Amino acid sequence: MSRLFRKTMTWGSVLLMLTLVLSACGGSKEKGSESSPAASPKASESAKPSESASAPEGVKLTGDFEIQYFVGGYGDAWWKEVIGEFQQFHPDLKIKESAGPKINDQMKPRWIQGSPPDFVYIDGAGSNTRQMVTDDQLLDITDWFKTAQNSDGKLLSDMLIAQPEEYQAGKVHAVPLVFGSWGTFYDKALFKDKGWEAPKDFESFLALGDKIKADGQMSVYIHTGVYPYYINGGLLDPAIVAMNGYDTSIVKKINSLEAGVWSSEPVKKALDKIVQMRDKGFFDKGSPALNHTDSQSQWLQHKAAFIPNGLWVESEMANDTPAGFDFGFLPSITQDNGGKYVANPYVATVAIAKKAKNPDAAKAFLQFLYTEAHGKSWAELSKAPSNIKADLEATNAPALTKEASRFYNSDSTVVSPEVVIPEELVTERNNATLALTKGDITPEEWIDRMEKATEKIRSKENK
C-alpha cells in the first residue's frame, strides 16, 4: 500500500504519513481472525517455540490476556507464530486474539468505554498512536522501559532501530515495532548497464545527474506532484537533519512547532538542495501532475532515473515491474561529501492499555517480541523491515528489505525521528514544496509561508 493510505493510518489527522510496505492497499484485502482465541488446542500443538526463543527467567503468567492487532498488507503469519510461541512458554495464560482488517473500528467502542484489550499493535485505518496518548488510553511505561530486557536478556532499547517517540515530553507510551523508510530509489540493473554508480552524497548525485541529462534518455528525478509529501519525506526531511550536522533534535523542534525553526540555517540549506536540483533541470517536468502510481510507473519504465518513495514501492508495483528491474535504495542523497546517510522513518507501534487487566502479561509479551529471532521472522513472514535490529543476510527476506536493513544497522546511517505536524501544516508544506520545485516561489517565500502557517496554529492552541 502506498503512503497515501498510510497517511490515514499513522498520522491520522495529525500527520501526513507514511505505511507501510502494504501490498497494493492490502489493508482492505487481507483477511484475519476477529476476536478469535489464540490458544485453541490445534494452535497450541502446532506452534512450537523457535530454537532461539526463550521466556523471561522466573516469570509465571496466568489469567486472561487479550491482544489486538491489525491485519493488513503484512498479514498475520508473524503474529500467529509469536503468539503461539508465547503460549507455549506460558501454558496457564488464556490468550485471546482480537484481529482483522477492521479490528480498529470494531474495538473502538471498548477503548472508549474503558474495557480495552491488554496489548495493542497500533496500525491500520482508524488507529493513531498520538491520539491514543492524548486520550490517555495507553500505559506510561517510561520507567519500566529504561531497564526492560527482552527475553534473551538484552536491553530492550538496544534492540531498536528507532527509539520510541515522546508524544508527551519525557514519556514513553508506545514502542515502534515496524520500521520502514522514505528514501530515493533507482534501478540497479539500469545503472549497471549504463555504467553509473549510485551516489553517496549530494556532490556525486549532482555529477551523476549531469551525466543522465547528457545521455538524453530520461529525466533525472521524477516525483509525485499530486502528493508532495513523498518529496518531503524522501528528500527534504533527510536534508534538514543532514544540514543540522546530523543532530536529529531539529525534528523535535519542528514537531513542537517551535518559532523560527523553518527559518533556521539547516532548513535554508536543505531548501537550497532542492533549488540546485531544480535549476539544473533535474525534476521531471510532468511531475506536478502525477499521482503516486503514475510517477512510479514512469520510473519503472525508465522515464526517470530516481524517485522519492517508501519501501512499500516494490510490493505496491509488483504487477507492473518489468522483468529484470532491480530495486535499489538510498536513505538520502542530500548529505555533503563524506557525510552520513539519514534514514527518515515511518513506524507502527505496540503499546499496553492503561486499563489493561493483565499488564504483567502485556509487558512480558512486549519483551518477548523484541528479539533478533523475531526480527528475522518478521522480515521473512511480513516481507518488510521490523524495528528490531537483526542481521537479515541469511534469511529469506526480500532483497530490498535486506538492503534497507544494512543501512539501518550501519554506523554510517543516522535514523531520524518522524516529522509529526498538524494536518493543516502538512498541507501548507506540501503546497510550498511543490511550488518551490516548479520555481513558482523562492526559498524565502517557502519559509515565510511555513512560519506564518505555524504561528497561526500556535495561536489557536494557545487560546
Short mmCIF file of C-alpha atoms in Angstrom, two decimals:
data_model
loop_
_atom_site.label_atom_id
_atom_site.label_comp_id
_atom_site.label_asym_id
_atom_site.label_seq_id
_atom_site.Cartn_x
_atom_site.Cartn_y
_atom_site.Cartn_z
CA MET A 1 0.00 0.00 0.00
CA SER A 2 1.17 3.47 -0.75
CA ARG A 3 1.95 6.11 1.81
CA LEU A 4 -1.24 7.81 0.65
CA PHE A 5 -3.19 5.19 2.60
CA ARG A 6 -0.56 5.12 5.33
CA LYS A 7 -1.26 8.79 5.98
CA THR A 8 -4.60 7.91 7.48
CA MET A 9 -3.14 5.05 9.44
CA THR A 10 -0.23 6.52 11.35
CA TRP A 11 -0.65 10.27 11.29
CA GLY A 12 -4.40 10.40 11.06
CA SER A 13 -5.45 13.99 11.32
CA VAL A 14 -2.06 14.89 12.75
CA LEU A 15 0.44 13.53 10.26
CA LEU A 16 0.75 13.11 6.52
CA MET A 17 2.13 9.71 6.92
CA LEU A 18 3.83 7.22 5.73
CA THR A 19 2.99 2.95 5.97
CA LEU A 20 3.91 0.99 5.00
CA VAL A 21 5.12 -1.64 2.78
CA LEU A 22 1.48 -2.71 2.46
CA SER A 23 0.96 -4.60 -0.74
CA ALA A 24 -1.37 -2.87 -3.15
CA CYS A 25 -3.59 -1.37 -0.50
CA GLY A 26 -3.50 -4.69 1.29
CA GLY A 27 -5.12 -3.28 4.41
CA SER A 28 -8.54 -3.70 2.86
CA LYS A 29 -7.84 -7.03 1.17
CA GLU A 30 -6.17 -9.12 3.83
CA LYS A 31 -8.31 -11.40 5.98
CA GLY A 32 -7.75 -12.12 9.63
CA SER A 33 -9.48 -13.54 12.65
CA GLU A 34 -11.69 -11.26 14.66
CA SER A 35 -11.81 -11.88 18.42
CA SER A 36 -10.59 -15.44 17.95
CA PRO A 37 -8.81 -17.46 20.65
CA ALA A 38 -5.10 -17.97 20.05
CA ALA A 39 -4.77 -20.85 22.44
CA SER A 40 -7.03 -23.37 20.79
CA PRO A 41 -5.80 -26.99 21.03
CA LYS A 42 -4.67 -27.04 17.40
CA ALA A 43 -2.82 -23.75 17.70
CA SER A 44 -1.07 -24.90 20.85
CA GLU A 45 0.00 -28.16 19.28
CA SER A 46 1.33 -26.68 16.06
CA ALA A 47 3.02 -23.56 17.39
CA LYS A 48 6.40 -24.50 18.82
CA PRO A 49 9.00 -22.07 20.14
CA SER A 50 11.84 -21.27 17.77
CA GLU A 51 15.28 -22.53 18.76
CA SER A 52 16.42 -19.12 19.92
CA ALA A 53 13.16 -18.12 21.61
CA SER A 54 13.06 -18.02 25.38
CA ALA A 55 10.92 -16.83 28.27
CA PRO A 56 12.00 -14.36 30.95
CA GLU A 57 13.52 -16.05 33.98
CA GLY A 58 11.14 -16.73 36.86
CA VAL A 59 8.04 -15.38 35.11
CA LYS A 60 4.79 -17.32 35.62
CA LEU A 61 1.79 -15.77 33.95
CA THR A 62 -1.82 -16.72 34.46
CA GLY A 63 -5.28 -15.35 33.75
CA ASP A 64 -6.80 -13.87 30.62
CA PHE A 65 -4.61 -11.94 28.18
CA GLU A 66 -6.04 -10.19 25.12
CA ILE A 67 -4.00 -8.99 22.15
CA GLN A 68 -5.38 -6.63 19.50
CA TYR A 69 -3.63 -6.40 16.14
CA PHE A 70 -4.49 -5.04 12.72
CA VAL A 71 -4.20 -7.42 9.76
CA GLY A 72 -3.22 -5.63 6.56
CA GLY A 73 -0.53 -5.95 3.94
CA TYR A 74 1.83 -7.62 6.41
CA GLY A 75 -0.64 -10.44 7.01
CA ASP A 76 -0.98 -12.25 10.33
CA ALA A 77 1.50 -15.13 9.96
CA TRP A 78 4.08 -13.47 12.20
CA TRP A 79 1.55 -12.70 14.90
CA LYS A 80 0.26 -16.26 14.85
CA GLU A 81 3.79 -17.56 15.17
CA VAL A 82 4.95 -15.37 18.06
CA ILE A 83 1.68 -15.68 19.96
CA GLY A 84 1.86 -19.45 19.58
CA GLU A 85 5.42 -19.45 20.94
CA PHE A 86 4.45 -17.21 23.84
CA GLN A 87 1.56 -19.53 24.67
CA GLN A 88 3.95 -22.48 24.82
CA PHE A 89 6.08 -20.71 27.42
CA HIS A 90 3.00 -19.67 29.43
CA PRO A 91 0.52 -22.56 29.24
CA ASP A 92 -1.54 -21.21 32.16
CA LEU A 93 -2.24 -18.00 30.28
CA LYS A 94 -5.53 -17.79 28.37
CA ILE A 95 -4.65 -15.78 25.27
CA LYS A 96 -7.31 -14.19 23.10
CA GLU A 97 -6.57 -12.62 19.73
CA SER A 98 -8.72 -9.76 18.52
CA ALA A 99 -7.53 -9.24 14.98
CA GLY A 100 -8.55 -8.43 11.43
CA PRO A 101 -8.55 -5.71 8.78
CA LYS A 102 -11.39 -3.82 10.50
CA ILE A 103 -10.35 -4.50 14.07
CA ASN A 104 -9.62 -0.87 14.94
CA ASP A 105 -13.19 0.20 14.22
CA GLN A 106 -14.60 -2.90 15.89
CA MET A 107 -12.62 -2.37 19.08
CA LYS A 108 -13.07 1.39 19.29
CA PRO A 109 -16.20 1.22 21.49
CA ARG A 110 -14.32 -0.85 24.04
CA TRP A 111 -11.45 1.64 24.19
CA ILE A 112 -13.94 4.46 24.67
CA GLN A 113 -15.87 2.56 27.34
CA GLY A 114 -12.70 1.74 29.27
CA SER A 115 -12.62 -2.01 28.60
CA PRO A 116 -9.74 -2.34 26.12
CA PRO A 117 -7.56 -5.36 25.35
CA ASP A 118 -4.30 -5.67 27.30
CA PHE A 119 -1.90 -5.26 24.40
CA VAL A 120 -2.33 -3.45 21.09
CA TYR A 121 -0.48 -3.22 17.78
CA ILE A 122 -1.33 0.27 16.52
CA ASP A 123 -1.56 0.21 12.75
CA GLY A 124 -4.21 0.36 10.05
CA ALA A 125 -7.09 2.66 9.27
CA GLY A 126 -8.69 4.13 12.35
CA SER A 127 -5.57 3.92 14.53
CA ASN A 128 -3.36 6.75 15.75
CA THR A 129 -0.74 6.42 18.49
CA ARG A 130 -0.58 10.13 19.22
CA GLN A 131 -4.34 10.36 19.61
CA MET A 132 -4.39 7.36 21.95
CA VAL A 133 -1.77 9.06 24.13
CA THR A 134 -3.73 12.30 24.05
CA ASP A 135 -6.86 10.39 25.07
CA ASP A 136 -4.96 8.80 27.99
CA GLN A 137 -5.59 5.27 26.72
CA LEU A 138 -2.03 3.92 26.88
CA LEU A 139 0.07 2.94 29.86
CA ASP A 140 3.03 5.15 30.72
CA ILE A 141 5.97 2.72 30.54
CA THR A 142 8.74 5.32 30.86
CA ASP A 143 10.44 3.95 33.97
CA TRP A 144 9.87 0.30 33.08
CA PHE A 145 11.27 0.76 29.58
CA LYS A 146 14.57 2.18 30.89
CA THR A 147 15.66 -1.19 32.27
CA ALA A 148 13.38 -3.65 30.46
CA GLN A 149 15.18 -6.58 28.85
CA ASN A 150 14.00 -8.78 26.05
CA SER A 151 13.58 -12.50 26.58
CA ASP A 152 17.20 -13.04 25.56
CA GLY A 153 18.39 -10.83 28.41
CA LYS A 154 19.35 -7.86 26.21
CA LEU A 155 18.27 -4.32 27.00
CA LEU A 156 15.10 -3.78 25.01
CA SER A 157 16.05 -0.25 23.97
CA ASP A 158 19.31 -1.57 22.50
CA MET A 159 17.33 -3.78 20.14
CA LEU A 160 15.54 -0.85 18.49
CA ILE A 161 16.49 0.87 15.26
CA ALA A 162 14.20 3.81 16.02
CA GLN A 163 13.58 4.73 19.64
CA PRO A 164 10.07 5.47 20.97
CA GLU A 165 8.56 8.80 20.02
CA GLU A 166 7.84 11.00 23.02
CA TYR A 167 4.30 12.16 22.34
CA GLN A 168 4.49 13.78 25.78
CA ALA A 169 7.83 15.25 26.84
CA GLY A 170 9.99 12.66 28.53
CA LYS A 171 7.29 9.98 28.43
CA VAL A 172 7.21 6.62 26.65
CA HIS A 173 3.82 5.11 25.87
CA ALA A 174 4.46 3.02 22.76
CA VAL A 175 7.37 1.17 21.19
CA PRO A 176 7.95 1.06 17.40
CA LEU A 177 7.65 -2.46 16.00
CA VAL A 178 7.56 -1.85 12.25
CA PHE A 179 10.23 0.29 10.68
CA GLY A 180 10.11 1.49 7.11
CA SER A 181 11.90 4.34 5.47
CA TRP A 182 11.42 7.02 2.93
CA GLY A 183 14.31 7.34 0.53
CA THR A 184 15.40 7.64 -3.07
CA PHE A 185 15.04 4.60 -5.32
CA TYR A 186 16.74 3.57 -8.55
CA ASP A 187 17.13 0.53 -10.81
CA LYS A 188 20.40 -1.28 -10.11
CA ALA A 189 20.17 -3.16 -13.40
CA LEU A 190 19.85 0.09 -15.36
CA PHE A 191 22.76 1.64 -13.51
CA LYS A 192 24.94 -1.39 -14.20
CA ASP A 193 24.03 -1.29 -17.87
CA LYS A 194 24.81 2.43 -18.09
CA GLY A 195 27.97 2.22 -16.01
CA TRP A 196 26.51 4.61 -13.41
CA GLU A 197 27.40 4.41 -9.73
CA ALA A 198 24.77 5.09 -7.09
CA PRO A 199 25.55 8.45 -5.44
CA LYS A 200 26.96 8.50 -1.92
CA ASP A 201 26.35 12.22 -1.33
CA PHE A 202 24.88 15.31 -2.94
CA GLU A 203 28.06 16.12 -4.85
CA SER A 204 28.11 12.74 -6.57
CA PHE A 205 24.35 12.93 -7.13
CA LEU A 206 24.71 16.24 -8.99
CA ALA A 207 27.57 14.84 -11.07
CA LEU A 208 25.56 11.76 -11.98
CA GLY A 209 22.52 13.91 -12.74
CA ASP A 210 24.58 15.82 -15.29
CA LYS A 211 25.55 12.52 -16.94
CA ILE A 212 21.94 11.36 -17.04
CA LYS A 213 20.85 14.63 -18.65
CA ALA A 214 23.64 14.38 -21.20
CA ASP A 215 22.58 10.81 -22.00
CA GLY A 216 19.22 12.25 -23.05
CA GLN A 217 17.19 9.08 -22.50
CA MET A 218 15.36 10.02 -19.31
CA SER A 219 14.84 12.70 -16.71
CA VAL A 220 16.92 12.62 -13.54
CA TYR A 221 14.29 12.75 -10.79
CA ILE A 222 10.56 12.17 -11.00
CA HIS A 223 8.22 12.71 -8.06
CA THR A 224 4.57 12.62 -7.04
CA GLY A 225 3.42 16.17 -7.51
CA VAL A 226 -0.17 15.41 -6.58
CA TYR A 227 1.07 14.17 -3.19
CA PRO A 228 4.15 16.26 -2.39
CA TYR A 229 4.70 14.57 0.96
CA TYR A 230 6.67 11.97 -1.00
CA ILE A 231 9.33 14.51 -1.88
CA ASN A 232 9.18 15.99 1.61
CA GLY A 233 9.68 12.59 3.20
CA GLY A 234 12.20 11.21 0.73
CA LEU A 235 14.24 14.32 0.01
CA LEU A 236 13.61 17.39 2.18
CA ASP A 237 13.34 15.90 5.68
CA PRO A 238 16.59 13.90 5.46
CA ALA A 239 18.30 17.01 4.08
CA ILE A 240 17.20 19.09 7.07
CA VAL A 241 18.73 16.59 9.50
CA ALA A 242 21.93 16.30 7.45
CA MET A 243 22.26 20.07 7.29
CA ASN A 244 21.84 20.20 11.05
CA GLY A 245 25.05 18.24 11.47
CA TYR A 246 23.04 15.00 11.86
CA ASP A 247 21.55 16.34 15.09
CA THR A 248 18.01 14.97 14.99
CA SER A 249 16.78 17.38 17.67
CA ILE A 250 15.70 19.72 14.89
CA VAL A 251 12.87 17.30 14.10
CA LYS A 252 11.58 17.65 17.66
CA LYS A 253 11.69 21.42 17.22
CA ILE A 254 9.62 21.05 14.07
CA ASN A 255 7.15 18.73 15.79
CA SER A 256 6.78 21.10 18.73
CA LEU A 257 6.08 23.98 16.31
CA GLU A 258 8.99 25.98 17.68
CA ALA A 259 9.03 29.58 16.48
CA GLY A 260 11.76 30.25 13.93
CA VAL A 261 12.59 26.63 13.14
CA TRP A 262 11.58 27.00 9.49
CA SER A 263 13.88 29.98 9.05
CA SER A 264 16.83 28.19 10.67
CA GLU A 265 20.05 27.60 8.75
CA PRO A 266 19.59 23.82 8.37
CA VAL A 267 16.21 24.33 6.70
CA LYS A 268 17.60 27.05 4.44
CA LYS A 269 20.47 24.77 3.38
CA ALA A 270 18.08 21.88 2.75
CA LEU A 271 15.85 24.06 0.59
CA ASP A 272 18.93 25.11 -1.36
CA LYS A 273 19.49 21.45 -2.31
CA ILE A 274 16.05 21.42 -3.93
CA VAL A 275 16.78 24.71 -5.70
CA GLN A 276 20.03 23.34 -7.10
CA MET A 277 18.24 20.30 -8.47
CA ARG A 278 15.51 22.50 -9.91
CA ASP A 279 17.88 24.94 -11.54
CA LYS A 280 19.82 22.10 -13.15
CA GLY A 281 16.58 20.86 -14.68
CA PHE A 282 16.68 17.56 -12.80
CA PHE A 283 13.00 17.43 -11.90
CA ASP A 284 10.81 15.72 -14.46
CA LYS A 285 8.55 18.41 -15.92
CA GLY A 286 5.50 16.18 -15.74
CA SER A 287 5.86 15.53 -12.01
CA PRO A 288 3.43 18.22 -10.74
CA ALA A 289 0.50 16.47 -12.41
CA LEU A 290 1.39 12.90 -11.42
CA ASN A 291 -0.06 10.82 -8.61
CA HIS A 292 1.94 8.13 -6.82
CA THR A 293 1.21 5.19 -9.14
CA ASP A 294 1.67 7.26 -12.31
CA SER A 295 5.06 8.56 -11.21
CA GLN A 296 6.10 5.08 -10.10
CA SER A 297 5.00 3.58 -13.43
CA GLN A 298 7.01 6.10 -15.41
CA TRP A 299 10.04 5.47 -13.23
CA LEU A 300 9.69 1.71 -13.75
CA GLN A 301 9.64 2.38 -17.50
CA HIS A 302 12.97 4.24 -17.19
CA LYS A 303 11.49 7.62 -17.98
CA ALA A 304 13.39 8.83 -14.92
CA ALA A 305 16.41 7.54 -13.05
CA PHE A 306 15.41 8.37 -9.46
CA ILE A 307 12.22 8.65 -7.45
CA PRO A 308 11.49 9.58 -3.80
CA ASN A 309 9.30 6.92 -2.24
CA GLY A 310 8.86 4.45 0.60
CA LEU A 311 9.87 0.83 0.99
CA TRP A 312 6.37 -0.29 0.08
CA VAL A 313 7.03 0.63 -3.58
CA GLU A 314 8.31 -2.79 -4.64
CA SER A 315 5.26 -4.54 -3.23
CA GLU A 316 2.82 -1.93 -4.47
CA MET A 317 4.14 -2.07 -8.04
CA ALA A 318 4.75 -5.84 -8.16
CA ASN A 319 2.30 -6.35 -11.03
CA ASP A 320 3.82 -3.53 -13.08
CA THR A 321 7.53 -4.12 -12.56
CA PRO A 322 9.36 -5.02 -15.79
CA ALA A 323 11.40 -8.20 -15.90
CA GLY A 324 14.96 -7.62 -14.79
CA PHE A 325 14.20 -4.47 -12.80
CA ASP A 326 16.36 -4.49 -9.65
CA PHE A 327 15.16 -2.13 -6.90
CA GLY A 328 17.94 -0.06 -5.34
CA PHE A 329 17.52 2.08 -2.24
CA LEU A 330 19.32 5.08 -0.77
CA PRO A 331 18.09 6.53 2.55
CA SER A 332 19.19 10.01 1.46
CA ILE A 333 21.09 11.80 -1.30
CA THR A 334 21.47 15.31 0.12
CA GLN A 335 24.28 14.75 2.63
CA ASP A 336 27.55 16.57 1.98
CA ASN A 337 30.65 14.79 0.76
CA GLY A 338 31.87 12.38 3.42
CA GLY A 339 28.67 12.69 5.42
CA LYS A 340 26.28 10.07 6.72
CA TYR A 341 23.03 8.82 5.27
CA VAL A 342 19.84 9.92 7.02
CA ALA A 343 17.00 7.40 7.26
CA ASN A 344 13.65 9.14 7.58
CA PRO A 345 11.32 6.51 9.04
CA TYR A 346 7.71 5.64 9.27
CA VAL A 347 6.77 3.31 12.08
CA ALA A 348 3.90 1.33 13.57
CA THR A 349 3.91 0.82 17.30
CA VAL A 350 2.85 -1.57 20.06
CA ALA A 351 1.57 -0.50 23.45
CA ILE A 352 -0.11 -1.60 26.66
CA ALA A 353 -3.55 -0.30 27.54
CA LYS A 354 -3.64 1.96 30.59
CA LYS A 355 -6.64 -0.04 31.76
CA ALA A 356 -5.15 -3.42 30.90
CA LYS A 357 -6.48 -6.19 33.09
CA ASN A 358 -3.25 -8.18 32.78
CA PRO A 359 -0.40 -5.64 32.47
CA ASP A 360 2.19 -8.18 33.62
CA ALA A 361 1.40 -10.45 30.69
CA ALA A 362 1.39 -7.46 28.34
CA LYS A 363 4.85 -6.37 29.50
CA ALA A 364 6.21 -9.91 29.22
CA PHE A 365 4.77 -10.24 25.71
CA LEU A 366 6.32 -6.93 24.67
CA GLN A 367 9.69 -8.14 25.94
CA PHE A 368 9.19 -11.43 24.11
CA LEU A 369 8.66 -9.73 20.73
CA TYR A 370 11.90 -7.78 20.59
CA THR A 371 14.48 -10.46 19.90
CA GLU A 372 16.73 -10.86 16.89
CA ALA A 373 14.99 -14.13 16.05
CA HIS A 374 11.63 -12.40 15.87
CA GLY A 375 13.13 -9.54 13.86
CA LYS A 376 14.28 -12.07 11.30
CA SER A 377 10.97 -13.91 11.23
CA TRP A 378 9.09 -10.63 10.76
CA ALA A 379 11.20 -9.83 7.69
CA GLU A 380 10.58 -13.26 6.23
CA LEU A 381 6.88 -13.59 7.01
CA SER A 382 5.85 -9.96 6.51
CA LYS A 383 8.23 -9.17 3.64
CA ALA A 384 9.16 -5.88 5.28
CA PRO A 385 11.64 -4.48 7.81
CA SER A 386 10.90 -4.51 11.51
CA ASN A 387 12.27 -2.08 14.08
CA ILE A 388 14.25 -4.89 15.68
CA LYS A 389 17.96 -4.91 14.98
CA ALA A 390 18.74 -8.16 13.19
CA ASP A 391 21.14 -9.46 10.56
CA LEU A 392 18.89 -10.47 7.68
CA GLU A 393 21.57 -11.69 5.27
CA ALA A 394 20.96 -15.40 5.87
CA THR A 395 17.17 -15.05 5.89
CA ASN A 396 14.60 -15.35 3.12
CA ALA A 397 13.64 -11.68 3.44
CA PRO A 398 13.24 -9.77 0.14
CA ALA A 399 16.42 -8.27 -1.31
CA LEU A 400 15.18 -4.69 -0.89
CA THR A 401 14.39 -5.34 2.78
CA LYS A 402 17.89 -6.73 3.29
CA GLU A 403 19.45 -3.73 1.58
CA ALA A 404 17.47 -1.30 3.71
CA SER A 405 18.40 -3.24 6.84
CA ARG A 406 22.10 -2.88 6.03
CA PHE A 407 21.70 0.88 6.03
CA TYR A 408 19.66 0.90 9.26
CA ASN A 409 22.23 -1.16 11.12
CA SER A 410 25.25 0.75 9.81
CA ASP A 411 27.21 3.38 11.71
CA SER A 412 27.15 5.40 8.50
CA THR A 413 23.39 5.97 8.84
CA VAL A 414 21.59 8.32 11.23
CA VAL A 415 17.99 7.38 11.99
CA SER A 416 15.80 10.45 12.31
CA PRO A 417 12.56 10.76 14.27
CA GLU A 418 9.39 11.12 12.23
CA VAL A 419 8.15 14.57 11.35
CA VAL A 420 4.77 14.77 13.11
CA ILE A 421 2.96 18.04 12.43
CA PRO A 422 -0.70 19.13 12.30
CA GLU A 423 -2.56 18.26 9.12
CA GLU A 424 -3.11 21.87 8.06
CA LEU A 425 0.63 22.45 8.32
CA VAL A 426 1.25 19.28 6.31
CA THR A 427 -0.92 20.72 3.55
CA GLU A 428 0.85 24.07 3.65
CA ARG A 429 4.25 22.42 3.44
CA ASN A 430 3.18 20.16 0.60
CA ASN A 431 1.96 23.11 -1.43
CA ALA A 432 5.03 25.19 -0.68
CA THR A 433 7.48 22.44 -1.62
CA LEU A 434 5.70 21.71 -4.88
CA ALA A 435 5.75 25.42 -5.73
CA LEU A 436 9.48 25.53 -4.95
CA THR A 437 10.24 22.60 -7.27
CA LYS A 438 8.35 24.37 -10.06
CA GLY A 439 10.15 27.66 -9.50
CA ASP A 440 6.95 29.46 -8.56
CA ILE A 441 8.36 30.63 -5.23
CA THR A 442 11.77 31.27 -3.68
CA PRO A 443 13.15 29.55 -0.56
CA GLU A 444 12.48 32.78 1.32
CA GLU A 445 8.83 32.66 0.30
CA TRP A 446 8.68 28.97 1.29
CA ILE A 447 10.00 29.88 4.74
CA ASP A 448 7.61 32.79 5.08
CA ARG A 449 4.64 30.59 4.26
CA MET A 450 5.67 28.00 6.83
CA GLU A 451 6.41 30.44 9.62
CA LYS A 452 3.05 32.19 9.15
CA ALA A 453 1.13 28.92 8.99
CA THR A 454 2.88 27.60 12.09
CA GLU A 455 2.25 30.79 14.02
CA LYS A 456 -1.44 30.57 13.11
CA ILE A 457 -1.59 27.06 14.58
CA ARG A 458 0.27 28.10 17.72
CA SER A 459 -2.16 30.97 18.22
CA LYS A 460 -5.11 28.58 18.02
CA GLU A 461 -3.53 26.17 20.51
CA ASN A 462 -2.79 28.96 22.98
CA LYS A 463 -6.35 30.26 23.09
#
